[in-house]
């Protein structure tokens, strides 16, 4: 039964994601008074997305992943050098006539991967422990790199809330990781490795549920702006 649920989610992932986006926009348009109440649930849904993945990760795997220095170095180069320069080039060519969009694109390119990347990596059956190491390192480095990059490439001063960044890293990565490891050990202790393997196929669908909830809330919160400035989507798509 768990395998069937997992297979259904994998087979229909794109339809599920598209539906959550459409329903989020509809909800935000028709129930605008209710959307502010959704915002506090974003950390909860992010936790719901990451926690099941952490259950399947052994802490020892993180130590092993941290030794993959070549991949980590490439990720640093891509996140903090290549991506910002590419964003600057695209913004200059396609968005020079719209400075706010140009600055936004450069900021997007200068901002490294966050917790959602770990979720997508897990969904794609990638190296989740390595993704965790890269995300943690990138979040710490971004405290210095984002203000410098924006000053150099966009001529704009962008301040970074260091406390919020560390708080987010703690809530999004450390807590799910610790609780996930404790849960995995508890399951194995009570049901054995065989029992854990029976439960493991249910973890990706649970993560998917959290991801869908995040998309729904995000689109609901920004629905009015999306509809009011729908023509801007074409400008952004041209640049992307």
C-alpha atoms as one frame of an Amber mdcrd trajectory, in Angstrom:
protein
   0.000   0.000   0.000   2.738   2.583   0.848   4.476   1.787  -2.441   1.243
   2.381  -4.352   0.824   5.789  -2.706   4.427   6.665  -3.521   4.017   5.561
  -7.129   0.820   7.587  -7.492   2.533  10.724  -6.160   5.571  10.277  -8.420
   3.408   9.612 -11.479   1.145  12.626 -10.915   3.632  15.040  -9.326   3.354
  17.700 -12.040  -0.451  17.620 -11.939  -0.445  17.899  -8.145   1.944  20.865
  -8.217  -0.009  22.621 -10.995  -3.264  22.110  -9.098  -1.815  23.571  -5.896
  -0.641  26.662  -7.815  -4.015  27.220  -9.496  -6.001  26.591  -6.321  -3.696
  28.908  -4.367  -4.317  31.788  -6.779  -8.085  31.148  -6.765  -8.179  31.037
  -2.961  -6.200  34.268  -2.696  -8.535  36.056  -5.112 -11.842  34.934  -3.682
 -10.923  34.799   0.012  -8.450  37.697   0.481  -9.534  38.236   4.086  -8.418
  34.722   4.981  -5.018  34.703   3.280  -3.073  36.598   6.018  -3.935  33.780
   8.411  -2.021  31.382   6.141   1.355  33.130   6.478   2.243  31.786   9.953
   1.778  28.267   8.581   4.691  28.563   6.137   7.329  27.335   8.666   4.997
  24.484   9.632   4.559  23.353   6.032   8.295  23.684   5.403   8.922  21.488
   8.426   6.344  19.001   7.132   8.202  18.878   3.829  11.685  18.379   5.306
  11.060  16.279   8.413  10.018  13.051   6.594  13.158  13.290   4.447  15.309
  13.684   7.532  13.819  10.502   8.963  15.451   8.630   6.102  18.877  10.240
   6.601  21.573   8.990   8.941  23.758  11.652  10.561  26.784   9.645   9.439
  25.734  10.325   5.825  26.178  14.069   6.407  29.759  13.535   7.569  30.418
  11.499   4.462  28.755  14.102   2.236  30.882  16.896   3.740  33.986  15.111
   2.421  32.786  15.642  -1.157  34.862  18.806  -1.433  34.826  18.969  -5.242
  31.038  19.111  -5.492  30.798  21.570  -2.591  33.399  23.834  -4.227  31.493
  23.774  -7.518  28.271  24.655  -5.721  29.986  27.665  -4.082  31.304  28.836
  -7.463  27.879  28.415  -9.092  25.931  30.052  -6.253  28.190  33.023  -5.539
  30.099  33.777  -8.758  28.602  32.246 -11.896  24.925  32.685 -10.982  25.177
  36.395  -9.980  27.223  37.245 -13.082  24.779  35.386 -15.317  21.856  37.122
 -13.608  23.549  40.495 -14.137  24.101  39.752 -17.837  20.495  38.638 -18.410
  19.122  41.597 -16.436  21.241  44.024 -18.477  20.151  42.582 -21.831  16.463
  41.906 -21.185  15.447  44.103 -18.245  17.544  47.251 -18.668  14.372  49.258
 -19.373  12.735  48.059 -16.139  15.234  48.696 -13.284  13.056  47.185 -10.513
  12.850  43.871 -12.383  16.565  44.026 -13.198  17.520  44.506  -9.540  15.100
  41.756  -8.515  16.642  39.309 -10.992  20.168  40.098  -9.823  19.056  39.614
  -6.204  17.453  36.292  -7.158  20.659  35.162  -8.864  22.794  36.303  -5.918
  20.665  34.474  -3.357  21.809  30.870  -2.858  19.671  27.780  -2.546  17.473
  27.412   0.525  15.471  24.738   2.336  13.180  24.085  -0.635  16.201  22.774
  -2.563  16.562  19.965  -0.053  12.919  19.100  -0.649  13.255  19.039  -4.419
  16.467  16.999  -4.142  14.668  14.411  -2.040  11.745  14.302  -4.473  14.161
  13.725  -7.348  15.866  10.933  -5.349  19.118  12.876  -5.350  21.856  13.096
  -2.739  19.869  14.690   0.103  22.715  14.647   2.690  24.987  16.507   0.262
  22.186  18.989  -0.477  21.856  19.644   3.267  25.575  20.362   3.605  25.550
  22.718   0.604  22.428  24.582   1.766  23.829  25.088   5.276  27.161  26.397
   3.961  25.450  28.645   1.397  23.169  30.229   3.979  26.146  31.131   6.170
  28.202  32.541   3.276  25.264  34.548   1.927  25.396  36.822   4.984  28.534
  38.360   3.450  28.072  37.716  -0.258  24.542  39.089  -0.860  25.243  42.690
   0.290  28.579  42.772  -1.580  27.162  41.287  -4.787  24.188  43.658  -4.869
  26.419  46.642  -4.230  28.802  45.676  -7.032  26.347  44.452  -9.681  23.152
  46.382  -8.964  24.415  49.485  -7.196  21.798  48.795  -4.557  22.303  48.402
  -0.857  20.646  45.224   0.403  20.746  44.472   4.105  20.652  40.916   5.362
  18.896  40.051   8.597  21.585  37.809  10.115  19.420  36.783  13.060  16.525
  35.790  10.783  18.900  33.844   8.534  20.384  31.830  11.382  16.954  31.364
  12.932  15.644  30.065   9.605  18.601  27.705   9.248  18.022  26.410  12.770
  14.292  25.860  12.260  14.449  24.545   8.703  17.529  22.319   8.873  18.738
  21.551  12.382  15.437  20.814  14.146  14.020  18.553  11.374  17.388  16.788
  11.144  17.603  16.064  14.883  13.954  15.021  15.194  14.193  12.948  12.026
  17.253  11.083  13.314  15.542  10.464  16.663  12.425   9.194  14.901  14.401
   6.837  12.664  16.295   5.381  15.637  13.065   4.962  17.599  11.321   3.167
  14.723  14.255   0.819  14.199  14.453   0.132  17.933  10.731  -0.689  18.131
  10.084  -2.343  14.743  13.562  -3.263  13.511  15.170  -2.403  10.190  12.519
  -4.395   8.323   9.768  -2.372   9.970  11.498   0.883   9.071  11.817  -0.191
   5.429   8.056  -0.746   5.328   7.453   2.797   6.562  10.125   4.465   4.415
   8.082   4.495   1.139   5.498   6.717   2.890   8.047   9.453   3.626   8.241
  11.034   0.118   4.430  11.449  -0.180   4.401  13.167   3.224   7.132  15.538
   2.048   5.150  16.166  -1.104   2.172  17.181   1.018   4.287  19.830   2.723
   5.629  21.088  -0.600   2.122  21.381  -2.057   1.002  23.306   1.026   3.920
  25.751   0.673   3.067  26.417  -2.975  -0.607  26.878  -2.158   0.092  29.376
   0.635   2.711  31.307  -1.362   0.424  31.715  -4.371  -2.576  32.593  -2.209
  -0.602  35.352  -0.463   0.528  36.865  -3.772  -2.593  36.223  -5.860  -3.732
  39.858  -6.006  -0.319  41.045  -7.214  -0.090  38.231  -9.776  -3.447  39.125
 -11.319  -2.986  42.903 -11.047   0.396  42.725 -12.800  -0.166  39.708 -15.020
   1.530  41.432 -17.979   4.784  41.534 -15.992   4.908  37.754 -16.158   5.805
  37.942 -19.859   8.694  40.324 -19.122  10.012  37.969 -16.464   9.569  34.903
 -18.692  11.496  36.587 -21.493  14.402  37.176 -19.126  14.284  33.696 -17.622
